[in-house]
């Protein structure tokens, strides 16, 4: 039998409840049981005069055990009862906080009578990020310590406070430079010596000054405006309970709301994504203890839209970075854009001028590609042109030092062909950043046929160091995200030809929670950009032999309707506001007539959603079948972190699972039957059909 992660020790006359549950001392069921047993042991030793809670390793308890929430029998009651008993102790109880006290960890600390923190400690209640609320009296104790207004802010945002802020907010009592255990023991002894009467958080009242008139009503109105996130309303109501009801009744209010949000589809989806993002970091079948390649210095080739943003990612994260361009004008233009970006962040008060200068000092602009020779990784972000990329890869193969990684930011070209040109394909892979690269969270890491395992693993680790969420894709046209987006755009255009308006399509898609439907999105990204991609893909022989394939975007391109930038595209723009564009509707009607497509007046929102989203899900299943993505959950990560798919839907694969794969298959079959299927658009992926018949889930699938 394994020993408990919690032990009771004594240091002189002080008891120490010692928690050791690596890596972050999360509150697993065994840890909770260990705490319960440890407290009982302390209660049985009246000779101990005080109790210190201390954690081993790099942090105090950094959260609840999220996996435990998936158990239908999960109950917070045992831990909550423990907290009540801990707080009721007649001898002083002191929390020794280092690292991060988050979620259940901060709830544990708030049930103690005194909190000592190291100067680098941070605290927070981030449950809202999982669509949850604190369920172990955090909603009741935090407002009593920090006041209603700050408690609301912290719980609704999930943000952390540093030790100084936490002290100012009375969440911690003391900051000490001593090692946390030593600091807490010293405080415990001092409290014993002065016969200090335990101060119980639950006995405090929420300071009235922290509850300005209308605060809760305003917060409630804002929460209700976001019904997809029921945890927001729950947090406001729990804070109201903390401010107006006795602690025991507030406890019941919190328990009811917690049970409700725990069961909500939103939290289920957000918990799925939490695990999905962590799973996406893992590369299957990697040799154990594989040594990573050291990366300290980074090179970026091309200072355009993407290269500039990519360079910012690295200098923000502390990397020395060399930015190389072909001409002095392009280099100066790129550097000016980078400076402008930082200046604007500084003027908004989000970055200090000193920090901006420190970051810019890490960036070396250069016109000489031999300066890339000292870099550990070089990312190429030059024009999307195969001949150019091959030529550059060959040059980088020569210039880069042995062992350096060569990455291409191509969005559509074959990474294996580029890798071959380098003469050292094992060192090459794709890093597909999203625009703006310094803002967007997603990085698709493209594994070439010959990419060395340590190269792939190093870049996945590097993605984390620059704060990206990374997912691995195999080589195919569009990788995971754009390949699925292509199917989605295809159906949007067919619906336009059949008589739906851009407004109708966008509205139906936006009703799912996507920030922007396909027409508004393409108008913003530029119809010229979209059309050129289709034209290039056609030249490469990638398109089906379908004369109606994406004819709308090509026609608008031909007509010079590039979207927002020309004031007209799918929509007409009054300033930045899109309004219906009768001209485009006429264009679609004419195209339909030309191609013999019947116009219909009976297109419903349900049809729009099914045709755009289910066909994309089907493409996702093909991506899994082909081994392009390792897991269904990786696809959900790509769509939520890179394409604005709403987190409360959990991603397209999760959405399909929740709607039922059998239903999805039935609808795909329906469209095959009613629309015909000459190009295989509606052919259901065998994997999808099998999972549907077995009751499996795409979002849980791992090849
Ligand atoms: P861009 O046209 O803004 O920038 C390309 C830059 O490369 C230019 O500044 C050009 O002077 C420079 N360049 C060309 N030849 C060079 C050479 N021999 N040596 C050094 N620099 C050279 O293009 P953008 O949009 O930044 O795209 C770059 C790459 O990123 C392309 O492969 C593109 O497909 C990909 N990409 C673009 C996205 C976007 O949203 N713009 C998104 C994801 C990937």
XYZ file of C-alpha atoms and ligand atoms in Angstrom:
747
model
C 0.000 0.000 0.000
C 1.297 3.436 -0.844
C 1.764 5.802 2.035
C -0.470 8.842 2.433
C 0.620 12.078 0.764
C -0.072 13.816 4.097
C 1.846 13.225 7.325
C 1.647 14.806 10.761
C 5.018 15.585 12.268
C 6.013 17.577 15.283
C 8.585 20.334 15.486
C 8.987 20.815 19.211
C 5.517 21.620 20.486
C 4.148 22.547 17.041
C 2.432 20.029 14.780
C 3.147 20.163 11.054
C 0.698 18.745 8.521
C 3.030 18.041 5.659
C 1.547 17.601 2.157
C 3.623 15.854 -0.483
C 1.645 15.151 -3.629
C 3.825 16.055 -6.629
C 3.882 17.859 -8.953
C 1.621 20.610 -7.580
C 0.171 19.115 -4.395
C -3.300 18.979 -5.935
C -6.142 17.870 -3.680
C -6.505 14.285 -4.853
C -8.965 12.089 -2.937
C -5.957 10.527 -1.133
C -4.671 13.963 -0.156
C -8.064 14.973 1.206
C -8.251 11.739 3.193
C -4.697 12.318 4.419
C -5.660 15.793 5.631
C -8.702 14.421 7.437
C -6.634 11.719 9.128
C -3.807 14.128 9.899
C -6.156 16.562 11.586
C -7.670 13.753 13.648
C -4.154 12.757 14.743
C -3.423 16.370 15.717
C -6.659 16.567 17.675
C -5.571 13.459 19.577
C -2.330 15.147 20.654
C -3.231 17.944 23.033
C 0.464 18.468 23.799
C 0.882 20.115 20.387
C 0.167 23.818 20.793
C -0.375 24.889 17.197
C -0.622 23.411 13.712
C 1.267 24.445 10.569
C 0.212 23.380 7.061
C 3.195 23.064 4.808
C 3.749 21.645 1.319
C 6.740 19.852 -0.138
C 8.194 20.787 -3.517
C 7.702 23.898 -5.568
C 4.301 25.013 -4.412
C 1.542 25.088 -1.830
C -1.615 23.231 -2.916
C -2.124 24.615 -6.435
C -5.656 23.375 -6.954
C -8.301 20.753 -6.700
C -8.022 17.483 -8.559
C -9.848 18.303 -11.778
C -9.960 14.666 -12.864
C -11.975 13.909 -9.722
C -14.764 16.192 -11.011
C -15.423 13.737 -13.829
C -16.494 11.100 -11.301
C -20.301 11.301 -11.068
C -19.985 10.451 -7.380
C -17.697 13.451 -6.742
C -18.622 15.440 -3.671
C -16.890 18.415 -2.107
C -18.585 17.641 1.208
C -15.774 15.656 2.914
C -13.176 18.340 2.181
C -15.567 21.124 3.157
C -16.349 19.405 6.453
C -12.606 19.040 7.020
C -12.128 22.777 6.434
C -14.854 23.483 9.007
C -13.103 21.291 11.572
C -9.709 22.797 10.793
C -11.052 26.305 11.275
C -12.815 25.279 14.489
C -9.533 24.157 16.100
C -8.949 25.836 19.428
C -5.193 25.922 18.803
C -3.756 28.295 16.143
C -3.552 26.914 12.596
C -1.047 28.566 10.234
C -0.700 28.093 6.478
C 2.833 28.317 5.066
C 2.312 29.487 1.481
C 4.958 29.295 -1.225
C 4.572 28.975 -5.000
C 0.891 29.272 -5.834
C -2.110 28.738 -3.576
C -4.844 28.295 -6.132
C -8.425 27.090 -6.056
C -8.791 24.436 -3.369
C -5.320 25.425 -2.159
C -6.373 28.973 -1.360
C -9.633 27.655 0.110
C -7.527 25.487 2.414
C -5.336 28.439 3.376
C -8.354 30.677 4.039
C -9.713 28.143 6.533
C -6.481 28.484 8.527
C -6.218 31.174 11.192
C -3.083 32.852 9.878
C -1.366 32.871 6.478
C 2.366 33.400 5.977
C 3.552 33.790 2.382
C 6.942 33.935 0.691
C 7.588 37.129 -1.330
C 7.165 35.236 -4.613
C 3.940 33.443 -3.642
C 0.759 34.031 -5.611
C -2.861 33.293 -4.807
C -6.095 33.031 -6.774
C -9.393 31.268 -7.337
C -9.242 30.378 -11.061
C -12.212 27.964 -11.114
C -14.078 30.216 -13.555
C -11.557 29.198 -16.213
C -13.041 25.713 -16.015
C -16.593 27.047 -16.040
C -16.788 26.384 -12.293
C -16.965 28.320 -9.064
C -14.920 27.711 -5.943
C -16.828 24.871 -4.280
C -15.049 24.659 -0.950
C -16.261 27.856 0.667
C -13.960 30.098 -1.360
C -16.957 32.184 -2.392
C -17.802 32.682 1.290
C -14.376 33.152 2.839
C -12.731 35.340 0.168
C -15.279 38.208 0.411
C -14.955 38.110 4.203
C -11.181 38.570 3.939
C -10.745 40.712 0.838
C -14.121 42.442 0.574
C -16.912 41.832 -1.900
C -15.634 43.958 -4.751
C -12.154 42.449 -5.000
C -13.491 38.942 -4.358
C -15.901 39.330 -7.264
C -13.155 40.608 -9.524
C -10.787 37.777 -8.599
C -13.349 35.013 -8.965
C -14.891 36.352 -12.191
C -11.511 36.845 -13.871
C -9.650 33.957 -12.259
C -6.584 36.214 -12.082
C -3.875 35.805 -9.466
C -2.521 38.270 -6.919
C 1.128 38.410 -5.947
C 2.127 38.286 -2.286
C 2.208 42.058 -1.841
C -1.241 42.474 -3.373
C -2.577 39.557 -1.343
C -1.238 41.134 1.856
C -2.790 44.491 0.980
C -6.091 42.653 0.409
C -5.817 40.859 3.801
C -5.751 37.488 2.046
C -2.378 36.781 3.606
C -1.310 38.147 6.976
C 2.409 38.232 6.597
C 5.160 38.068 3.986
C 8.395 36.504 5.169
C 11.780 36.072 3.538
C 12.407 32.956 5.613
C 11.853 29.486 4.136
C 8.063 28.936 4.372
C 8.141 26.229 7.049
C 10.544 28.183 9.213
C 8.465 31.347 8.849
C 5.255 29.545 9.781
C 6.848 27.788 12.760
C 8.192 31.104 14.063
C 4.769 32.693 13.701
C 3.087 29.704 15.366
C 5.436 29.972 18.338
C 4.813 33.712 18.618
C 1.032 33.207 18.524
C 1.283 30.491 21.182
C 3.468 32.709 23.357
C 0.999 35.575 23.215
C -1.948 33.189 23.818
C -3.520 34.408 20.606
C -7.161 33.393 20.153
C -7.696 31.785 16.740
C -9.249 34.189 14.231
C -11.775 32.337 12.102
C -12.540 33.663 8.638
C -16.107 32.367 8.737
C -16.771 34.508 11.812
C -15.878 37.721 9.972
C -18.442 39.809 8.132
C -17.989 41.157 4.634
C -16.884 44.786 5.129
C -19.863 46.976 4.093
C -17.505 49.500 2.491
C -16.465 46.793 0.025
C -20.007 46.589 -1.261
C -20.873 49.874 -2.950
C -24.523 50.389 -3.893
C -25.478 48.557 -7.032
C -22.239 46.554 -7.247
C -23.956 43.179 -7.162
C -26.844 44.181 -9.414
C -24.480 45.531 -12.015
C -22.316 42.406 -11.820
C -25.416 40.247 -12.108
C -26.609 42.086 -15.206
C -23.186 41.608 -16.793
C -23.172 37.927 -15.857
C -26.634 37.384 -17.276
C -25.515 38.922 -20.539
C -23.222 35.891 -20.847
C -25.621 32.998 -20.279
C -23.142 30.591 -21.915
C -21.006 31.022 -18.787
C -23.366 30.190 -15.897
C -20.458 30.296 -13.408
C -20.492 34.101 -13.651
C -24.032 34.391 -12.331
C -23.229 31.750 -9.713
C -20.237 33.747 -8.427
C -22.280 36.931 -8.084
C -25.055 35.124 -6.221
C -22.582 33.430 -3.896
C -20.928 36.754 -3.068
C -24.391 38.181 -2.400
C -24.974 35.272 -0.011
C -21.626 35.910 1.694
C -22.577 39.543 2.208
C -26.142 38.986 3.392
C -26.472 35.544 4.991
C -24.853 33.708 7.897
C -21.893 31.550 6.893
C -23.777 28.238 7.169
C -26.501 29.431 4.805
C -23.941 30.862 2.401
C -22.344 27.438 2.388
C -25.603 25.942 1.157
C -25.993 28.565 -1.555
C -22.480 27.822 -2.785
C -23.099 24.056 -2.735
C -26.254 24.432 -4.855
C -24.564 26.647 -7.439
C -21.457 24.463 -7.489
C -23.528 21.360 -8.258
C -25.310 23.262 -11.025
C -22.217 24.603 -12.780
C -20.367 21.301 -12.364
C -23.108 19.615 -14.379
C -23.281 22.387 -16.994
C -22.274 21.681 -20.570
C -20.025 24.737 -20.390
C -17.892 23.380 -17.591
C -17.793 19.943 -19.153
C -16.493 21.536 -22.366
C -13.963 23.737 -20.586
C -12.680 20.818 -18.519
C -12.311 18.832 -21.726
C -10.172 21.638 -23.152
C -8.084 21.833 -19.995
C -7.114 18.189 -20.420
C -6.937 18.506 -24.211
C -4.336 21.278 -24.039
C -2.196 19.210 -21.710
C -2.569 16.065 -23.819
C -1.601 17.996 -26.959
C 1.863 18.637 -25.493
C 2.585 14.932 -25.464
C 4.077 13.177 -28.457
C 3.193 9.487 -28.589
C 5.939 6.881 -28.752
C 8.732 9.307 -27.929
C 11.841 7.593 -26.590
C 11.924 8.048 -22.810
C 14.444 10.549 -21.480
C 15.002 11.954 -24.955
C 17.495 14.815 -24.658
C 16.156 18.085 -26.061
C 18.263 20.392 -28.168
C 19.279 23.510 -26.247
C 17.649 26.699 -27.546
C 18.938 30.064 -26.419
C 19.244 32.089 -29.568
C 16.591 32.326 -32.259
C 16.711 33.495 -35.866
C 13.755 34.722 -37.901
C 13.999 35.181 -41.645
C 11.533 37.656 -43.151
C 10.271 40.684 -41.218
C 6.789 40.859 -42.716
C 3.445 40.362 -40.995
C 4.359 36.973 -39.589
C 8.124 37.267 -39.131
C 7.753 40.437 -37.057
C 5.117 38.859 -34.802
C 7.175 35.682 -34.427
C 10.252 37.683 -33.437
C 8.124 39.479 -30.808
C 7.051 36.137 -29.311
C 10.665 35.204 -28.715
C 11.995 38.508 -27.402
C 8.959 38.710 -25.093
C 9.987 35.364 -23.639
C 13.587 36.464 -23.116
C 15.306 34.944 -26.163
C 18.116 36.701 -28.007
C 16.695 36.977 -31.533
C 18.167 37.866 -34.906
C 15.757 39.171 -37.559
C 17.044 38.934 -41.116
C 15.568 40.583 -44.204
C 16.462 40.751 -47.869
C 16.427 44.540 -48.174
C 17.125 47.484 -45.886
C 13.690 48.976 -46.631
C 11.839 45.783 -45.693
C 13.953 45.425 -42.550
C 13.287 49.002 -41.467
C 9.575 48.589 -42.211
C 9.456 45.401 -40.145
C 11.353 46.946 -37.235
C 9.119 50.031 -37.340
C 6.019 47.850 -37.067
C 7.488 45.990 -34.102
C 8.368 49.261 -32.353
C 4.911 50.649 -33.074
C 3.297 47.551 -31.563
C 5.291 47.895 -28.359
C 4.705 51.651 -28.162
C 0.988 51.104 -28.390
C 1.113 48.532 -25.556
C 3.152 50.985 -23.472
C 0.698 53.830 -24.159
C -2.162 51.604 -22.970
C -0.285 51.105 -19.707
C 0.098 47.371 -20.269
C 3.896 47.407 -20.520
C 6.509 49.645 -18.939
C 8.819 51.651 -21.179
C 11.786 49.966 -19.487
C 10.437 46.499 -20.252
C 9.821 47.503 -23.879
C 13.419 48.669 -24.131
C 14.685 45.443 -22.560
C 12.730 43.413 -25.093
C 13.853 45.467 -28.075
C 17.452 45.195 -26.880
C 17.202 41.428 -27.383
C 16.394 41.900 -31.069
C 19.207 42.236 -33.597
C 18.105 43.318 -37.097
C 20.375 42.144 -39.878
C 20.706 42.021 -43.647
C 23.245 39.255 -43.497
C 21.941 35.706 -43.305
C 25.263 34.403 -41.990
C 24.189 36.045 -38.706
C 21.794 33.099 -38.426
C 24.799 30.794 -38.057
C 24.904 31.179 -34.280
C 21.162 30.537 -33.787
C 19.802 27.332 -32.262
C 16.607 27.544 -34.325
C 15.812 29.579 -37.423
C 12.217 30.194 -38.458
C 11.655 31.155 -42.053
C 8.676 33.455 -42.729
C 9.311 34.675 -46.274
C 6.693 34.928 -49.054
C 4.527 31.860 -49.631
C 6.320 30.676 -52.741
C 7.728 27.174 -53.143
C 10.721 28.068 -55.326
C 11.743 30.801 -52.880
C 11.217 28.578 -49.841
C 13.301 25.795 -51.400
C 16.089 28.194 -52.210
C 16.004 29.586 -48.668
C 15.943 26.087 -47.150
C 19.021 25.130 -49.148
C 20.784 28.266 -47.967
C 19.767 27.699 -44.334
C 21.003 24.126 -44.603
C 24.440 25.640 -45.280
C 24.359 28.632 -42.961
C 22.818 27.088 -39.827
C 25.224 25.406 -37.436
C 25.083 21.615 -37.093
C 22.229 20.625 -34.787
C 20.319 23.861 -35.323
C 16.620 23.447 -36.080
C 15.221 24.872 -39.320
C 11.522 25.742 -39.241
C 9.199 26.996 -41.926
C 6.103 29.066 -41.239
C 4.429 27.999 -44.475
C 0.647 27.776 -44.284
C 0.006 25.704 -47.414
C 3.229 24.348 -48.885
C 4.580 20.823 -48.501
C 6.963 20.820 -45.542
C 8.621 17.608 -46.761
C 9.595 19.219 -50.061
C 11.039 22.221 -48.212
C 12.845 19.857 -45.807
C 14.438 17.952 -48.699
C 15.791 21.174 -50.161
C 17.676 21.902 -46.934
C 19.855 18.816 -47.332
C 19.229 18.039 -43.628
C 15.568 17.048 -43.455
C 15.864 15.585 -39.946
C 16.451 19.122 -38.615
C 13.397 20.580 -40.380
C 9.761 20.985 -39.393
C 6.911 23.436 -39.774
C 5.913 26.033 -37.197
C 2.562 27.381 -38.305
C 1.896 30.543 -36.320
C -1.391 32.410 -36.544
C -1.833 36.080 -37.228
C -1.096 38.218 -35.237
C 1.648 35.815 -34.167
C 2.469 37.691 -30.973
C -1.171 37.494 -29.854
C -2.725 34.241 -31.064
C -2.259 31.326 -28.668
C -2.097 28.499 -31.188
C 0.982 27.029 -32.805
C 0.556 24.111 -35.204
C 3.804 22.178 -35.213
C 4.168 20.308 -38.477
C 6.022 17.040 -38.272
C 7.725 16.162 -41.540
C 8.289 12.606 -42.703
C 11.920 12.855 -41.636
C 11.754 15.262 -38.711
C 13.940 13.900 -35.905
C 12.065 13.076 -32.674
C 14.253 15.410 -30.619
C 13.553 18.252 -33.056
C 9.812 17.782 -32.662
C 10.054 17.477 -28.882
C 12.328 20.534 -28.636
C 9.913 22.700 -30.611
C 6.944 21.527 -28.525
C 8.872 22.560 -25.421
C 9.840 25.849 -27.023
C 6.179 26.558 -27.815
C 5.438 26.315 -24.130
C 8.310 28.635 -23.252
C 6.830 31.337 -25.510
C 3.375 30.812 -24.037
C 1.775 29.048 -26.991
C -0.628 26.154 -26.996
C 0.842 23.727 -29.492
C -0.653 20.825 -31.411
C 1.219 18.522 -33.762
C -0.002 18.051 -37.331
C 1.302 15.757 -40.018
C 1.971 17.066 -43.504
C -1.129 17.647 -45.633
C -2.701 20.588 -47.386
C -3.785 23.138 -44.773
C -2.592 20.990 -41.849
C -5.322 20.452 -39.252
C -6.959 23.856 -39.022
C -6.972 25.241 -42.544
C -7.824 21.865 -44.018
C -11.003 21.772 -41.959
C -11.669 25.475 -42.562
C -11.578 24.822 -46.293
C -14.513 22.418 -45.996
C -16.388 24.939 -43.879
C -15.821 27.700 -46.450
C -16.839 25.361 -49.260
C -20.249 24.760 -47.705
C -20.699 28.461 -46.879
C -20.216 29.262 -50.550
C -22.557 26.526 -51.752
C -25.231 27.913 -49.450
C -24.680 31.394 -50.908
C -25.217 29.941 -54.374
C -28.380 28.192 -53.207
C -29.849 31.434 -51.900
C -28.709 31.979 -48.312
C -27.393 35.472 -47.585
C -24.015 36.172 -45.926
C -25.942 37.661 -42.994
C -28.005 34.521 -42.552
C -24.974 32.239 -42.686
C -22.921 34.341 -40.298
C -25.779 34.702 -37.855
C -26.389 30.948 -37.741
C -22.706 30.247 -37.094
C -22.390 33.060 -34.579
C -25.343 31.571 -32.675
C -22.967 28.737 -31.757
C -20.714 31.295 -30.121
C -18.085 31.755 -32.836
C -16.963 35.370 -32.798
C -17.388 35.734 -36.545
C -19.158 33.764 -39.251
C -17.295 32.760 -42.426
C -18.325 35.712 -44.607
C -17.414 38.419 -42.126
C -14.187 36.545 -41.425
C -13.137 36.414 -45.053
C -14.096 40.046 -45.582
C -11.784 40.910 -42.732
C -8.888 38.633 -43.723
C -9.184 39.817 -47.336
C -11.016 38.145 -50.186
C -7.882 38.564 -52.300
C -5.918 36.485 -49.789
C -8.643 33.815 -49.682
C -9.071 33.683 -53.463
C -5.347 33.453 -54.139
C -5.120 30.442 -51.840
C -7.892 28.701 -53.781
C -6.277 29.585 -57.109
C -2.883 28.311 -55.978
C -4.431 25.135 -54.659
C -6.145 24.601 -57.993
C -2.834 25.047 -59.815
C -1.314 22.430 -57.524
C -4.088 20.054 -58.586
C -5.678 19.970 -55.149
C -9.265 20.864 -56.055
C -12.056 18.435 -56.903
C -13.184 18.569 -60.556
C -16.158 20.678 -59.516
C -16.791 23.796 -61.596
C -18.781 25.353 -58.744
C -16.016 24.956 -56.156
C -15.540 28.266 -54.328
C -16.649 30.266 -57.354
C -18.015 33.058 -55.162
C -14.710 34.071 -53.602
C -13.016 33.907 -56.987
C -15.692 36.057 -58.603
C -15.522 38.689 -55.869
C -11.744 38.741 -56.265
C -12.157 39.257 -60.011
C -14.570 42.120 -59.316
C -12.062 43.768 -56.966
C -14.362 43.266 -53.975
C -11.635 42.431 -51.461
C -13.760 42.892 -48.338
C -13.265 45.464 -45.597
C -10.179 46.969 -47.213
C -12.084 47.948 -50.381
C -15.316 48.723 -48.548
C -17.154 45.908 -50.270
C -17.000 42.126 -50.253
C -19.636 39.679 -49.041
C -20.945 42.768 -47.226
C -20.803 46.476 -47.946
C -19.042 48.467 -45.223
C -20.267 51.656 -43.650
C -17.105 52.442 -41.723
C -16.390 49.079 -40.170
C -20.025 48.070 -39.958
C -21.062 45.376 -42.419
C -24.423 45.901 -44.127
C -26.173 43.682 -46.650
C -24.694 43.977 -50.119
C -27.374 43.530 -52.821
C -24.667 43.563 -55.482
C -23.048 40.436 -54.008
C -26.407 38.762 -53.707
C -26.977 39.454 -57.398
C -23.514 38.059 -58.163
C -24.371 34.854 -56.303
C -27.714 34.568 -58.107
C -25.993 35.018 -61.482
C -23.345 32.409 -60.611
C -26.075 29.998 -59.532
C -27.865 30.463 -62.831
C -24.670 30.037 -64.786
C -23.951 26.738 -63.016
C -27.536 25.496 -63.011
C -27.922 25.631 -59.233
C -31.501 25.996 -58.022
C -32.138 28.877 -55.615
C -34.152 27.951 -52.534
C -36.009 29.991 -50.000
C -36.143 27.317 -47.318
C -32.592 27.269 -45.975
C -32.747 27.099 -42.191
C -30.166 27.916 -39.521
C -30.037 24.220 -38.656
C -29.075 23.357 -42.231
C -26.368 26.022 -42.224
C -24.880 24.719 -38.983
C -25.058 21.101 -40.072
C -23.538 21.693 -43.466
C -20.692 23.903 -42.262
C -19.889 22.233 -38.955
C -20.722 18.573 -39.522
C -18.815 18.454 -42.796
C -15.869 19.979 -40.978
C -16.198 17.369 -38.220
C -16.193 14.684 -40.908
C -12.960 16.156 -42.277
C -11.582 16.080 -38.730
C -12.361 12.366 -38.574
C -10.472 11.863 -41.847
C -7.537 13.777 -40.368
C -7.557 11.294 -37.487
C -7.864 8.307 -39.783
C -4.864 9.454 -41.769
C -2.825 9.990 -38.606
C -2.415 13.701 -39.384
C -3.539 14.508 -35.829
C -2.672 12.245 -32.916
C -5.928 12.769 -31.048
C -9.407 14.134 -31.519
C -8.794 16.483 -28.603
C -5.828 18.036 -30.468
C -8.293 19.143 -33.146
C -10.417 20.824 -30.485
C -7.316 22.619 -29.221
C -6.527 23.867 -32.728
C -10.031 25.248 -33.219
C -10.473 26.858 -29.818
C -6.953 28.319 -29.571
C -6.561 29.364 -33.202
C -9.911 29.782 -34.929
C -12.221 31.400 -32.385
C -14.305 28.302 -31.783
C -15.961 28.976 -28.407
C -14.457 27.270 -25.369
C -17.916 26.614 -23.945
C -18.571 24.327 -26.914
C -15.298 22.463 -26.297
C -14.248 22.445 -29.980
C -15.857 20.869 -33.047
C -15.131 17.259 -32.110
C -16.524 17.711 -28.617
C -19.562 19.510 -30.026
C -20.214 16.585 -32.374
C -19.857 14.127 -29.490
C -22.309 16.078 -27.388
C -24.833 16.270 -30.199
C -24.340 12.547 -30.762
C -22.173 11.029 -33.484
C -25.070 8.877 -34.682
C -27.053 12.060 -35.342
C -24.082 13.650 -37.132
C -23.716 10.603 -39.378
C -27.437 10.542 -40.074
C -27.346 14.199 -41.170
C -24.281 13.673 -43.385
C -26.050 10.732 -45.022
C -29.115 12.928 -45.428
C -27.151 15.576 -47.343
C -25.497 12.914 -49.486
C -28.969 11.693 -50.420
C -30.617 15.074 -50.961
C -27.748 16.986 -52.566
C -26.018 14.190 -54.410
C -22.436 13.257 -53.737
C -20.454 13.281 -56.999
C -17.266 14.638 -55.379
C -17.401 12.710 -52.112
C -18.165 15.788 -50.027
C -20.714 13.842 -47.970
C -18.959 10.499 -47.811
C -18.832 9.715 -44.118
C -15.391 8.886 -42.775
C -15.252 5.190 -41.814
C -13.825 6.173 -38.438
C -16.747 8.498 -37.765
C -19.242 5.859 -38.828
C -17.584 3.256 -36.617
C -17.426 5.495 -33.552
C -21.069 6.445 -34.099
C -22.125 2.806 -34.172
C -20.004 1.901 -31.125
C -21.077 4.867 -29.040
C -17.505 6.197 -29.099
C -16.386 9.821 -28.948
C -14.252 11.723 -31.449
C -12.902 14.028 -28.766
C -11.571 10.995 -26.855
C -10.137 9.255 -29.902
C -6.393 8.599 -30.027
C -5.026 6.739 -33.036
P 4.785 39.086 -45.825
O 4.710 39.339 -47.267
O 4.159 40.055 -44.870
O 6.315 38.961 -45.367
C 7.283 38.204 -46.046
C 8.615 38.882 -45.793
O 9.666 38.054 -46.253
C 8.775 40.219 -46.524
O 9.076 41.231 -45.584
C 9.936 39.969 -47.482
O 10.756 41.117 -47.668
C 10.689 38.861 -46.777
N 11.537 38.105 -47.653
C 11.281 37.650 -48.906
N 12.348 37.000 -49.387
C 13.295 37.033 -48.433
C 14.610 36.551 -48.341
N 15.173 35.893 -49.351
N 15.301 36.762 -47.207
C 14.734 37.419 -46.184
N 13.484 37.905 -46.221
C 12.780 37.723 -47.337
O 4.213 37.616 -45.601
P 3.568 36.967 -44.297
O 2.132 37.201 -44.297
O 4.363 37.377 -43.129
O 3.800 35.428 -44.574
C 5.049 34.805 -44.356
C 4.830 33.307 -44.301
O 3.930 33.007 -43.239
C 4.216 32.713 -45.559
O 4.763 31.448 -45.745
C 2.746 32.612 -45.195
O 2.062 31.642 -45.916
C 2.835 32.246 -43.744
N 1.670 32.549 -42.927
C 0.982 33.724 -43.047
C -0.121 33.993 -42.251
C -0.841 35.305 -42.369
O -1.923 35.417 -41.793
N -0.297 36.307 -43.024
C -0.600 33.014 -41.260
C 0.238 31.842 -41.160
C 1.308 31.624 -41.981
